[in-house]
PDB file of C-alpha atoms in Angstrom:
ATOM      1  CA  UNK X   1      85.845 115.138 100.621  1.00 71.00           C
ATOM      2  CA  UNK X   2      87.425 113.351 103.609  1.00 77.00           C
ATOM      3  CA  UNK X   3      87.540 110.142 101.576  1.00 77.00           C
ATOM      4  CA  UNK X   4      89.239 111.945  98.667  1.00 78.00           C
ATOM      5  CA  UNK X   5      91.792 113.509 101.018  1.00 83.00           C
ATOM      6  CA  UNK X   6      92.595 110.091 102.475  1.00 85.00           C
ATOM      7  CA  UNK X   7      93.101 108.544  99.033  1.00 85.00           C
ATOM      8  CA  UNK X   8      95.227 111.512  97.949  1.00 87.00           C
ATOM      9  CA  UNK X   9      97.414 111.114 101.038  1.00 89.00           C
ATOM     10  CA  UNK X  10      97.835 107.364 100.416  1.00 90.00           C
ATOM     11  CA  UNK X  11      98.710 107.970  96.756  1.00 90.00           C
ATOM     12  CA  UNK X  12     101.287 110.676  97.540  1.00 90.00           C
ATOM     13  CA  UNK X  13     102.933 108.570 100.247  1.00 93.00           C
ATOM     14  CA  UNK X  14     102.945 105.577  97.888  1.00 93.00           C
ATOM     15  CA  UNK X  15     104.567 107.718  95.172  1.00 92.00           C
ATOM     16  CA  UNK X  16     107.369 108.843  97.499  1.00 93.00           C
ATOM     17  CA  UNK X  17     107.982 105.256  98.659  1.00 94.00           C
ATOM     18  CA  UNK X  18     108.005 103.975  95.070  1.00 93.00           C
ATOM     19  CA  UNK X  19     110.497 106.652  93.973  1.00 92.00           C
ATOM     20  CA  UNK X  20     112.788 105.818  96.914  1.00 92.00           C
ATOM     21  CA  UNK X  21     112.505 102.122  96.107  1.00 92.00           C
ATOM     22  CA  UNK X  22     113.305 102.837  92.438  1.00 90.00           C
ATOM     23  CA  UNK X  23     116.581 104.553  93.368  1.00 89.00           C
ATOM     24  CA  UNK X  24     117.604 101.655  95.626  1.00 89.00           C
ATOM     25  CA  UNK X  25     116.147  99.027  93.305  1.00 87.00           C
ATOM     26  CA  UNK X  26     118.600  99.591  90.465  1.00 86.00           C
ATOM     27  CA  UNK X  27     121.330  98.122  92.650  1.00 83.00           C
ATOM     28  CA  UNK X  28     119.246  95.161  93.811  1.00 82.00           C
ATOM     29  CA  UNK X  29     117.588  94.311  90.496  1.00 77.00           C
ATOM     30  CA  UNK X  30     119.037  91.401  88.498  1.00 71.00           C
ATOM     31  CA  UNK X  31     118.862  92.734  84.949  1.00 66.00           C
ATOM     32  CA  UNK X  32     119.842  89.425  83.335  1.00 64.00           C
ATOM     33  CA  UNK X  33     116.746  87.702  84.718  1.00 65.00           C
ATOM     34  CA  UNK X  34     114.598  90.570  83.464  1.00 63.00           C
ATOM     35  CA  UNK X  35     116.093  90.440  79.982  1.00 60.00           C
ATOM     36  CA  UNK X  36     115.223  86.770  79.677  1.00 60.00           C
ATOM     37  CA  UNK X  37     111.493  87.395  80.151  1.00 62.00           C
ATOM     38  CA  UNK X  38     109.327  87.756  77.040  1.00 59.00           C
ATOM     39  CA  UNK X  39     107.664  90.926  78.300  1.00 61.00           C
ATOM     40  CA  UNK X  40     110.974  92.745  78.813  1.00 64.00           C
ATOM     41  CA  UNK X  41     112.152  91.683  75.347  1.00 63.00           C
ATOM     42  CA  UNK X  42     109.136  93.422  73.842  1.00 78.00           C
ATOM     43  CA  UNK X  43     108.956  96.246  76.385  1.00 84.00           C
ATOM     44  CA  UNK X  44     109.882  98.958  73.862  1.00 85.00           C
ATOM     45  CA  UNK X  45     106.960  97.993  71.654  1.00 86.00           C
ATOM     46  CA  UNK X  46     104.682  97.775  74.707  1.00 88.00           C
ATOM     47  CA  UNK X  47     105.710 101.269  75.838  1.00 90.00           C
ATOM     48  CA  UNK X  48     105.137 102.749  72.382  1.00 90.00           C
ATOM     49  CA  UNK X  49     101.649 101.212  72.258  1.00 91.00           C
ATOM     50  CA  UNK X  50     100.875 102.353  75.816  1.00 90.00           C
ATOM     51  CA  UNK X  51     102.097 105.842  74.971  1.00 91.00           C
ATOM     52  CA  UNK X  52      99.997 106.024  71.808  1.00 90.00           C
ATOM     53  CA  UNK X  53      96.931 104.975  73.846  1.00 90.00           C
ATOM     54  CA  UNK X  54      97.632 107.019  76.990  1.00 88.00           C
ATOM     55  CA  UNK X  55      98.431 110.393  75.396  1.00 87.00           C
ATOM     56  CA  UNK X  56      95.120 110.792  73.486  1.00 86.00           C
ATOM     57  CA  UNK X  57      93.285 109.473  76.559  1.00 84.00           C
ATOM     58  CA  UNK X  58      94.779 112.333  78.594  1.00 83.00           C
ATOM     59  CA  UNK X  59      92.553 114.634  76.563  1.00 81.00           C
ATOM     60  CA  UNK X  60      89.576 113.046  78.345  1.00 80.00           C
ATOM     61  CA  UNK X  61      90.849 114.507  81.614  1.00 78.00           C
ATOM     62  CA  UNK X  62      90.615 117.978  80.107  1.00 80.00           C
ATOM     63  CA  UNK X  63      87.124 117.445  78.701  1.00 80.00           C
ATOM     64  CA  UNK X  64      85.900 115.980  81.999  1.00 79.00           C
ATOM     65  CA  UNK X  65      87.167 118.868  84.113  1.00 79.00           C
ATOM     66  CA  UNK X  66      87.643 121.703  81.579  1.00 79.00           C
ATOM     67  CA  UNK X  67      90.867 122.529  83.404  1.00 80.00           C
ATOM     68  CA  UNK X  68      93.645 124.302  81.476  1.00 82.00           C
ATOM     69  CA  UNK X  69      96.303 122.548  83.568  1.00 82.00           C
ATOM     70  CA  UNK X  70      95.231 119.127  82.341  1.00 84.00           C
ATOM     71  CA  UNK X  71      95.539 120.020  78.667  1.00 87.00           C
ATOM     72  CA  UNK X  72      99.008 121.532  79.177  1.00 88.00           C
ATOM     73  CA  UNK X  73     100.087 118.454  81.165  1.00 87.00           C
ATOM     74  CA  UNK X  74      98.930 116.340  78.202  1.00 87.00           C
ATOM     75  CA  UNK X  75     101.458 118.248  76.100  1.00 91.00           C
ATOM     76  CA  UNK X  76     104.140 117.236  78.626  1.00 91.00           C
ATOM     77  CA  UNK X  77     103.354 113.563  77.992  1.00 92.00           C
ATOM     78  CA  UNK X  78     103.840 114.164  74.259  1.00 92.00           C
ATOM     79  CA  UNK X  79     107.324 115.502  75.046  1.00 92.00           C
ATOM     80  CA  UNK X  80     108.027 112.463  77.252  1.00 92.00           C
ATOM     81  CA  UNK X  81     106.931 110.099  74.474  1.00 92.00           C
ATOM     82  CA  UNK X  82     109.142 111.793  71.859  1.00 92.00           C
ATOM     83  CA  UNK X  83     112.133 111.646  74.216  1.00 90.00           C
ATOM     84  CA  UNK X  84     111.470 107.931  74.781  1.00 89.00           C
ATOM     85  CA  UNK X  85     111.462 107.289  71.022  1.00 89.00           C
ATOM     86  CA  UNK X  86     114.789 109.077  70.587  1.00 86.00           C
ATOM     87  CA  UNK X  87     116.474 107.392  73.564  1.00 84.00           C
ATOM     88  CA  UNK X  88     115.323 103.841  72.860  1.00 83.00           C
ATOM     89  CA  UNK X  89     115.147 103.689  69.060  1.00 82.00           C
ATOM     90  CA  UNK X  90     117.366 106.378  67.546  1.00 80.00           C
ATOM     91  CA  UNK X  91     120.364 106.764  69.879  1.00 75.00           C
ATOM     92  CA  UNK X  92     120.285 103.377  71.573  1.00 60.00           C
ATOM     93  CA  UNK X  93     123.806 102.327  70.579  1.00 58.00           C
ATOM     94  CA  UNK X  94     125.695 105.364  71.921  1.00 59.00           C
ATOM     95  CA  UNK X  95     127.193 105.990  75.365  1.00 56.00           C
ATOM     96  CA  UNK X  96     125.058 106.274  78.464  1.00 57.00           C
ATOM     97  CA  UNK X  97     125.739 109.990  79.027  1.00 56.00           C
ATOM     98  CA  UNK X  98     124.360 110.804  75.564  1.00 60.00           C
ATOM     99  CA  UNK X  99     120.971 109.408  76.604  1.00 69.00           C
ATOM    100  CA  UNK X 100     120.541 112.369  78.967  1.00 79.00           C
ATOM    101  CA  UNK X 101     118.666 114.525  76.459  1.00 86.00           C
ATOM    102  CA  UNK X 102     118.043 117.969  77.921  1.00 88.00           C
ATOM    103  CA  UNK X 103     115.931 119.822  75.355  1.00 91.00           C
ATOM    104  CA  UNK X 104     112.593 117.939  75.836  1.00 92.00           C
ATOM    105  CA  UNK X 105     113.082 118.162  79.601  1.00 92.00           C
ATOM    106  CA  UNK X 106     113.419 121.959  79.344  1.00 93.00           C
ATOM    107  CA  UNK X 107     110.228 122.007  77.243  1.00 93.00           C
ATOM    108  CA  UNK X 108     108.440 120.024  79.979  1.00 92.00           C
ATOM    109  CA  UNK X 109     109.682 122.436  82.645  1.00 93.00           C
ATOM    110  CA  UNK X 110     108.280 125.310  80.587  1.00 92.00           C
ATOM    111  CA  UNK X 111     104.929 123.524  80.141  1.00 91.00           C
ATOM    112  CA  UNK X 112     104.643 122.593  83.818  1.00 90.00           C
ATOM    113  CA  UNK X 113     105.396 126.196  84.796  1.00 90.00           C
ATOM    114  CA  UNK X 114     102.584 127.414  82.525  1.00 89.00           C
ATOM    115  CA  UNK X 115     100.269 124.652  83.806  1.00 85.00           C
ATOM    116  CA  UNK X 116     100.786 125.785  87.398  1.00 84.00           C
ATOM    117  CA  UNK X 117     100.165 129.382  86.324  1.00 78.00           C
ATOM    118  CA  UNK X 118      96.983 128.190  84.604  1.00 67.00           C
ATOM    119  CA  UNK X 119      95.331 131.593  84.893  1.00 67.00           C
ATOM    120  CA  UNK X 120      98.042 133.248  82.812  1.00 69.00           C
ATOM    121  CA  UNK X 121      97.462 134.537  79.286  1.00 75.00           C
ATOM    122  CA  UNK X 122      99.929 131.944  77.937  1.00 78.00           C
ATOM    123  CA  UNK X 123      97.809 129.096  79.294  1.00 81.00           C
ATOM    124  CA  UNK X 124      94.685 130.513  77.652  1.00 83.00           C
ATOM    125  CA  UNK X 125      96.538 130.945  74.347  1.00 84.00           C
ATOM    126  CA  UNK X 126      97.706 127.322  74.413  1.00 86.00           C
ATOM    127  CA  UNK X 127      94.277 125.935  75.329  1.00 85.00           C
ATOM    128  CA  UNK X 128      92.370 128.166  72.896  1.00 86.00           C
ATOM    129  CA  UNK X 129      94.457 126.747  70.017  1.00 88.00           C
ATOM    130  CA  UNK X 130      94.566 123.084  70.952  1.00 87.00           C
ATOM    131  CA  UNK X 131      95.383 121.538  67.557  1.00 89.00           C
ATOM    132  CA  UNK X 132      98.054 124.141  66.798  1.00 92.00           C
ATOM    133  CA  UNK X 133      99.555 123.681  70.295  1.00 91.00           C
ATOM    134  CA  UNK X 134      99.829 119.900  69.828  1.00 91.00           C
ATOM    135  CA  UNK X 135     101.444 120.277  66.391  1.00 93.00           C
ATOM    136  CA  UNK X 136     103.913 122.896  67.664  1.00 93.00           C
ATOM    137  CA  UNK X 137     104.901 120.801  70.697  1.00 93.00           C
ATOM    138  CA  UNK X 138     105.508 117.765  68.480  1.00 94.00           C
ATOM    139  CA  UNK X 139     107.593 119.763  65.978  1.00 95.00           C
ATOM    140  CA  UNK X 140     109.538 121.693  68.634  1.00 94.00           C
ATOM    141  CA  UNK X 141     110.428 118.507  70.517  1.00 93.00           C
ATOM    142  CA  UNK X 142     111.405 116.562  67.401  1.00 93.00           C
ATOM    143  CA  UNK X 143     113.493 119.376  65.878  1.00 94.00           C
ATOM    144  CA  UNK X 144     115.103 120.445  69.166  1.00 92.00           C
ATOM    145  CA  UNK X 145     115.918 116.889  70.225  1.00 89.00           C
ATOM    146  CA  UNK X 146     117.247 116.021  66.751  1.00 89.00           C
ATOM    147  CA  UNK X 147     119.581 119.040  66.794  1.00 89.00           C
ATOM    148  CA  UNK X 148     120.804 118.197  70.316  1.00 86.00           C
ATOM    149  CA  UNK X 149     121.457 114.560  69.361  1.00 83.00           C
ATOM    150  CA  UNK X 150     122.991 115.422  65.962  1.00 83.00           C
ATOM    151  CA  UNK X 151     125.410 117.946  67.449  1.00 82.00           C
ATOM    152  CA  UNK X 152     126.005 115.657  70.456  1.00 78.00           C
ATOM    153  CA  UNK X 153     125.624 118.664  72.775  1.00 74.00           C
ATOM    154  CA  UNK X 154     125.416 116.637  75.980  1.00 71.00           C
ATOM    155  CA  UNK X 155     128.830 115.045  75.377  1.00 69.00           C
ATOM    156  CA  UNK X 156     130.349 118.366  74.293  1.00 71.00           C
ATOM    157  CA  UNK X 157     129.218 120.129  77.472  1.00 69.00           C
ATOM    158  CA  UNK X 158     130.132 117.215  79.724  1.00 64.00           C
ATOM    159  CA  UNK X 159     133.628 116.953  78.194  1.00 65.00           C
ATOM    160  CA  UNK X 160     134.292 120.685  78.528  1.00 66.00           C
ATOM    161  CA  UNK X 161     133.154 120.901  82.136  1.00 70.00           C
ATOM    162  CA  UNK X 162     131.576 117.862  83.722  1.00 69.00           C
ATOM    163  CA  UNK X 163     130.914 119.719  86.979  1.00 75.00           C
ATOM    164  CA  UNK X 164     129.158 122.589  85.203  1.00 78.00           C
ATOM    165  CA  UNK X 165     127.062 120.116  83.204  1.00 77.00           C
ATOM    166  CA  UNK X 166     126.057 118.231  86.361  1.00 78.00           C
ATOM    167  CA  UNK X 167     125.145 121.508  88.084  1.00 84.00           C
ATOM    168  CA  UNK X 168     122.857 122.430  85.167  1.00 86.00           C
ATOM    169  CA  UNK X 169     121.167 119.015  85.231  1.00 85.00           C
ATOM    170  CA  UNK X 170     120.731 119.070  89.020  1.00 87.00           C
ATOM    171  CA  UNK X 171     119.371 122.635  88.894  1.00 90.00           C
ATOM    172  CA  UNK X 172     116.794 121.633  86.287  1.00 91.00           C
ATOM    173  CA  UNK X 173     115.778 118.625  88.375  1.00 90.00           C
ATOM    174  CA  UNK X 174     115.471 120.697  91.560  1.00 92.00           C
ATOM    175  CA  UNK X 175     113.340 123.310  89.802  1.00 93.00           C
ATOM    176  CA  UNK X 176     111.145 120.561  88.351  1.00 92.00           C
ATOM    177  CA  UNK X 177     110.730 118.996  91.809  1.00 91.00           C
ATOM    178  CA  UNK X 178     109.696 122.409  93.192  1.00 93.00           C
ATOM    179  CA  UNK X 179     107.038 122.652  90.464  1.00 91.00           C
ATOM    180  CA  UNK X 180     105.779 119.171  91.361  1.00 91.00           C
ATOM    181  CA  UNK X 181     105.599 120.150  95.049  1.00 91.00           C
ATOM    182  CA  UNK X 182     103.492 123.183  94.086  1.00 90.00           C
ATOM    183  CA  UNK X 183     101.245 120.788  92.165  1.00 89.00           C
ATOM    184  CA  UNK X 184     101.045 118.582  95.294  1.00 90.00           C
ATOM    185  CA  UNK X 185      99.993 121.609  97.360  1.00 89.00           C
ATOM    186  CA  UNK X 186      97.278 122.431  94.815  1.00 86.00           C
ATOM    187  CA  UNK X 187      96.155 118.796  94.822  1.00 86.00           C
ATOM    188  CA  UNK X 188      95.721 118.814  98.621  1.00 86.00           C
ATOM    189  CA  UNK X 189      93.976 122.210  98.589  1.00 86.00           C
ATOM    190  CA  UNK X 190      91.458 121.225  95.901  1.00 83.00           C
ATOM    191  CA  UNK X 191      91.031 117.638  97.181  1.00 82.00           C
ATOM    192  CA  UNK X 192      90.948 116.291  93.621  1.00 81.00           C
ATOM    193  CA  UNK X 193      92.363 112.785  93.246  1.00 81.00           C
ATOM    194  CA  UNK X 194      93.090 113.318  89.549  1.00 83.00           C
ATOM    195  CA  UNK X 195      96.083 115.505  90.428  1.00 86.00           C
ATOM    196  CA  UNK X 196      97.804 112.549  92.105  1.00 90.00           C
ATOM    197  CA  UNK X 197      97.705 110.613  88.810  1.00 89.00           C
ATOM    198  CA  UNK X 198      99.648 113.390  87.091  1.00 90.00           C
ATOM    199  CA  UNK X 199     102.039 113.865  90.029  1.00 91.00           C
ATOM    200  CA  UNK X 200     102.820 110.142  90.278  1.00 93.00           C
ATOM    201  CA  UNK X 201     103.358 109.518  86.568  1.00 93.00           C
ATOM    202  CA  UNK X 202     105.358 112.715  85.960  1.00 92.00           C
ATOM    203  CA  UNK X 203     107.524 111.881  89.009  1.00 93.00           C
ATOM    204  CA  UNK X 204     108.263 108.400  87.649  1.00 93.00           C
ATOM    205  CA  UNK X 205     109.063 109.767  84.187  1.00 92.00           C
ATOM    206  CA  UNK X 206     111.322 112.391  85.786  1.00 91.00           C
ATOM    207  CA  UNK X 207     113.220 110.092  88.143  1.00 91.00           C
ATOM    208  CA  UNK X 208     114.447 108.135  85.100  1.00 88.00           C
ATOM    209  CA  UNK X 209     116.718 111.061  84.303  1.00 87.00           C
ATOM    210  CA  UNK X 210     118.868 110.685  87.403  1.00 87.00           C
ATOM    211  CA  UNK X 211     119.980 107.218  86.262  1.00 86.00           C
ATOM    212  CA  UNK X 212     121.761 108.825  83.282  1.00 82.00           C
ATOM    213  CA  UNK X 213     123.939 110.956  85.596  1.00 79.00           C
ATOM    214  CA  UNK X 214     127.539 109.955  86.226  1.00 75.00           C
ATOM    215  CA  UNK X 215     126.819 108.804  89.783  1.00 79.00           C
ATOM    216  CA  UNK X 216     124.983 105.830  88.270  1.00 81.00           C
ATOM    217  CA  UNK X 217     127.660 105.041  85.657  1.00 78.00           C
ATOM    218  CA  UNK X 218     128.445 101.684  87.303  1.00 82.00           C
ATOM    219  CA  UNK X 219     124.858 100.628  86.517  1.00 82.00           C
ATOM    220  CA  UNK X 220     125.194 101.585  82.841  1.00 79.00           C
ATOM    221  CA  UNK X 221     124.088  98.180  81.538  1.00 79.00           C
ATOM    222  CA  UNK X 222     120.978  98.283  83.715  1.00 82.00           C
ATOM    223  CA  UNK X 223     119.875 101.865  83.133  1.00 84.00           C
ATOM    224  CA  UNK X 224     118.195 101.536  79.715  1.00 82.00           C
ATOM    225  CA  UNK X 225     116.189  98.413  80.592  1.00 83.00           C
ATOM    226  CA  UNK X 226     115.396  99.757  84.062  1.00 86.00           C
ATOM    227  CA  UNK X 227     114.095 103.039  82.650  1.00 88.00           C
ATOM    228  CA  UNK X 228     111.938 101.195  80.127  1.00 87.00           C
ATOM    229  CA  UNK X 229     110.429  99.254  83.009  1.00 88.00           C
ATOM    230  CA  UNK X 230     109.713 102.521  84.884  1.00 91.00           C
ATOM    231  CA  UNK X 231     108.102 103.969  81.741  1.00 91.00           C
ATOM    232  CA  UNK X 232     105.767 100.971  81.515  1.00 91.00           C
ATOM    233  CA  UNK X 233     104.682 101.448  85.133  1.00 92.00           C
ATOM    234  CA  UNK X 234     104.073 105.184  84.576  1.00 93.00           C
ATOM    235  CA  UNK X 235     101.967 104.596  81.444  1.00 92.00           C
ATOM    236  CA  UNK X 236      99.943 101.870  83.198  1.00 92.00           C
ATOM    237  CA  UNK X 237      99.261 104.169  86.172  1.00 92.00           C
ATOM    238  CA  UNK X 238      98.114 106.857  83.728  1.00 90.00           C
ATOM    239  CA  UNK X 239      95.686 104.466  81.998  1.00 90.00           C
ATOM    240  CA  UNK X 240      94.416 102.828  85.194  1.00 90.00           C
ATOM    241  CA  UNK X 241      93.989 106.277  86.757  1.00 86.00           C
ATOM    242  CA  UNK X 242      91.952 107.364  83.752  1.00 84.00           C
ATOM    243  CA  UNK X 243      89.766 104.256  84.054  1.00 84.00           C
ATOM    244  CA  UNK X 244      89.197 104.870  87.785  1.00 84.00           C
ATOM    245  CA  UNK X 245      88.419 108.532  87.181  1.00 80.00           C
ATOM    246  CA  UNK X 246      85.914 107.761  84.403  1.00 81.00           C
ATOM    247  CA  UNK X 247      84.169 105.184  86.626  1.00 83.00           C
ATOM    248  CA  UNK X 248      84.133 107.658  89.520  1.00 79.00           C
ATOM    249  CA  UNK X 249      82.669 110.396  87.312  1.00 79.00           C
ATOM    250  CA  UNK X 250      79.966 107.987  86.094  1.00 82.00           C
ATOM    251  CA  UNK X 251      79.081 107.148  89.721  1.00 82.00           C
ATOM    252  CA  UNK X 252      78.895 110.848  90.608  1.00 79.00           C
ATOM    253  CA  UNK X 253      76.783 111.470  87.505  1.00 81.00           C
ATOM    254  CA  UNK X 254      74.397 108.649  88.479  1.00 83.00           C
ATOM    255  CA  UNK X 255      74.059 110.041  92.001  1.00 84.00           C
ATOM    256  CA  UNK X 256      73.319 113.490  90.616  1.00 82.00           C
ATOM    257  CA  UNK X 257      70.744 112.020  88.216  1.00 82.00           C
ATOM    258  CA  UNK X 258      69.071 110.229  91.127  1.00 81.00           C
ATOM    259  CA  UNK X 259      69.021 113.453  93.093  1.00 79.00           C
ATOM    260  CA  UNK X 260      67.541 115.268  90.105  1.00 79.00           C
ATOM    261  CA  UNK X 261      64.864 112.566  89.736  1.00 75.00           C
ATOM    262  CA  UNK X 262      64.079 112.802  93.448  1.00 73.00           C
ATOM    263  CA  UNK X 263      63.905 116.563  93.093  1.00 77.00           C
ATOM    264  CA  UNK X 264      61.454 116.153  90.205  1.00 72.00           C
ATOM    265  CA  UNK X 265      59.306 113.844  92.381  1.00 72.00           C
ATOM    266  CA  UNK X 266      59.366 116.407  95.178  1.00 77.00           C
ATOM    267  CA  UNK X 267      58.473 119.126  92.679  1.00 76.00           C
ATOM    268  CA  UNK X 268      55.567 117.033  91.411  1.00 76.00           C
ATOM    269  CA  UNK X 269      54.282 116.422  94.949  1.00 80.00           C
ATOM    270  CA  UNK X 270      54.731 120.094  95.776  1.00 78.00           C
ATOM    271  CA  UNK X 271      52.685 121.084  92.701  1.00 78.00           C
ATOM    272  CA  UNK X 272      49.967 118.603  93.686  1.00 79.00           C
ATOM    273  CA  UNK X 273      49.808 120.010  97.218  1.00 82.00           C
ATOM    274  CA  UNK X 274      49.783 123.512  95.805  1.00 82.00           C
ATOM    275  CA  UNK X 275      46.819 122.632  93.556  1.00 82.00           C
ATOM    276  CA  UNK X 276      44.939 121.102  96.515  1.00 83.00           C
ATOM    277  CA  UNK X 277      45.563 124.220  98.605  1.00 83.00           C
ATOM    278  CA  UNK X 278      44.387 126.367  95.735  1.00 82.00           C
ATOM    279  CA  UNK X 279      41.187 124.293  95.386  1.00 82.00           C
ATOM    280  CA  UNK X 280      40.553 124.511  99.144  1.00 84.00           C
ATOM    281  CA  UNK X 281      41.069 128.270  99.114  1.00 81.00           C
ATOM    282  CA  UNK X 282      38.730 128.644  96.126  1.00 83.00           C
ATOM    283  CA  UNK X 283      36.130 126.394  97.762  1.00 81.00           C
ATOM    284  CA  UNK X 284      36.079 128.386 100.999  1.00 79.00           C
ATOM    285  CA  UNK X 285      36.049 131.668  99.056  1.00 78.00           C
ATOM    286  CA  UNK X 286      33.038 130.478  97.069  1.00 80.00           C
ATOM    287  CA  UNK X 287      31.391 129.068 100.195  1.00 77.00           C
ATOM    288  CA  UNK X 288      31.842 132.288 102.147  1.00 79.00           C
ATOM    289  CA  UNK X 289      30.485 134.284  99.219  1.00 75.00           C
ATOM    290  CA  UNK X 290      27.440 132.042  98.785  1.00 78.00           C
ATOM    291  CA  UNK X 291      26.633 132.029 102.523  1.00 82.00           C
ATOM    292  CA  UNK X 292      27.229 135.763 102.909  1.00 79.00           C
ATOM    293  CA  UNK X 293      24.425 136.646 100.443  1.00 79.00           C
ATOM    294  CA  UNK X 294      21.491 134.936 102.286  1.00 82.00           C
ATOM    295  CA  UNK X 295      22.914 135.958 105.656  1.00 84.00           C
ATOM    296  CA  UNK X 296      22.942 139.599 104.523  1.00 83.00           C
ATOM    297  CA  UNK X 297      19.288 139.309 103.411  1.00 84.00           C
ATOM    298  CA  UNK X 298      18.258 137.778 106.745  1.00 85.00           C
ATOM    299  CA  UNK X 299      20.303 140.309 108.685  1.00 85.00           C
ATOM    300  CA  UNK X 300      18.706 143.172 106.703  1.00 85.00           C
ATOM    301  CA  UNK X 301      15.252 141.821 107.566  1.00 85.00           C
ATOM    302  CA  UNK X 302      16.129 141.765 111.245  1.00 83.00           C
ATOM    303  CA  UNK X 303      17.385 145.349 110.986  1.00 82.00           C
ATOM    304  CA  UNK X 304      14.085 146.419 109.390  1.00 82.00           C
ATOM    305  CA  UNK X 305      12.150 144.627 112.142  1.00 82.00           C
ATOM    306  CA  UNK X 306      14.236 146.354 114.806  1.00 80.00           C
ATOM    307  CA  UNK X 307      13.600 149.768 113.226  1.00 79.00           C
ATOM    308  CA  UNK X 308       9.846 149.079 112.887  1.00 78.00           C
ATOM    309  CA  UNK X 309       9.622 147.787 116.463  1.00 75.00           C
ATOM    310  CA  UNK X 310      11.118 150.988 117.765  1.00 74.00           C
ATOM    311  CA  UNK X 311       8.393 152.973 115.918  1.00 75.00           C
ATOM    312  CA  UNK X 312       5.575 151.091 117.616  1.00 72.00           C
ATOM    313  CA  UNK X 313       3.496 147.966 117.276  1.00 73.00           C
ATOM    314  CA  UNK X 314       1.547 149.234 114.305  1.00 75.00           C
ATOM    315  CA  UNK X 315       4.707 149.974 112.384  1.00 71.00           C
ATOM    316  CA  UNK X 316       5.989 146.533 113.326  1.00 68.00           C
ATOM    317  CA  UNK X 317       2.862 144.891 111.968  1.00 71.00           C
TER     318      UNK X 317
END
């Protein structure tokens, strides 16, 4: 448990440092050098493939732990993936502010709220109908995001009142951060490393949103490529975390199997000792019974002799 707590602490500190570095890094990063690399040229395809691998793999977390939170968090990654598809393939050629899609983010806030309240009836309803929940989340995100993009709601709201729009976006981000902090508290209380994987990846996926705000407008040409790079890191952490967790669970399972085998050996030895004790008890019971019979006969003879002796020598003879 101490070891898990130490790793959790390192991971949380590393997440905070990485997020701080990401905010500063957009100013330092030379985007032209990145664009020239082969990996960055194909990064959209890489992210789609990573997303298609990572999202189904998240289901393993649920089956390993049977935790309602983990299944609901899996639904959040579906929402993240759909938003990525819209931003990078469907609305790529529009202005930067239009990339700040709000609907899937609101869906993720709703899901994270339910995940944290994992004992609620809503969480049980979602988990008890897994296939239906996945289909509904996919449809809701696609339809809601399509309507938002088609009607260009983000630009409409930002044109009408840019301050009001920024307040809404900041409020959503603050609320989401509060939910993540609650998840951090639960992670520390339960001492389960798996929570840090979710916290780290969700934090990276969330911090991408701030680069679409007006305060980063001077980095407009960097934002899309930079956010794709952050998405790749988040998906890789999710997959590597899953690999580490599976290996760890196998090690724990092997230790438990060894303990069970040792317990069986102890049980076998205990049964053997029990049989020996039973045989010894039976032997002494039989021995005492067999000795008692002749001793009683001899003792009875002595009693008769004593009685006869008391009646005189003739009676004794």
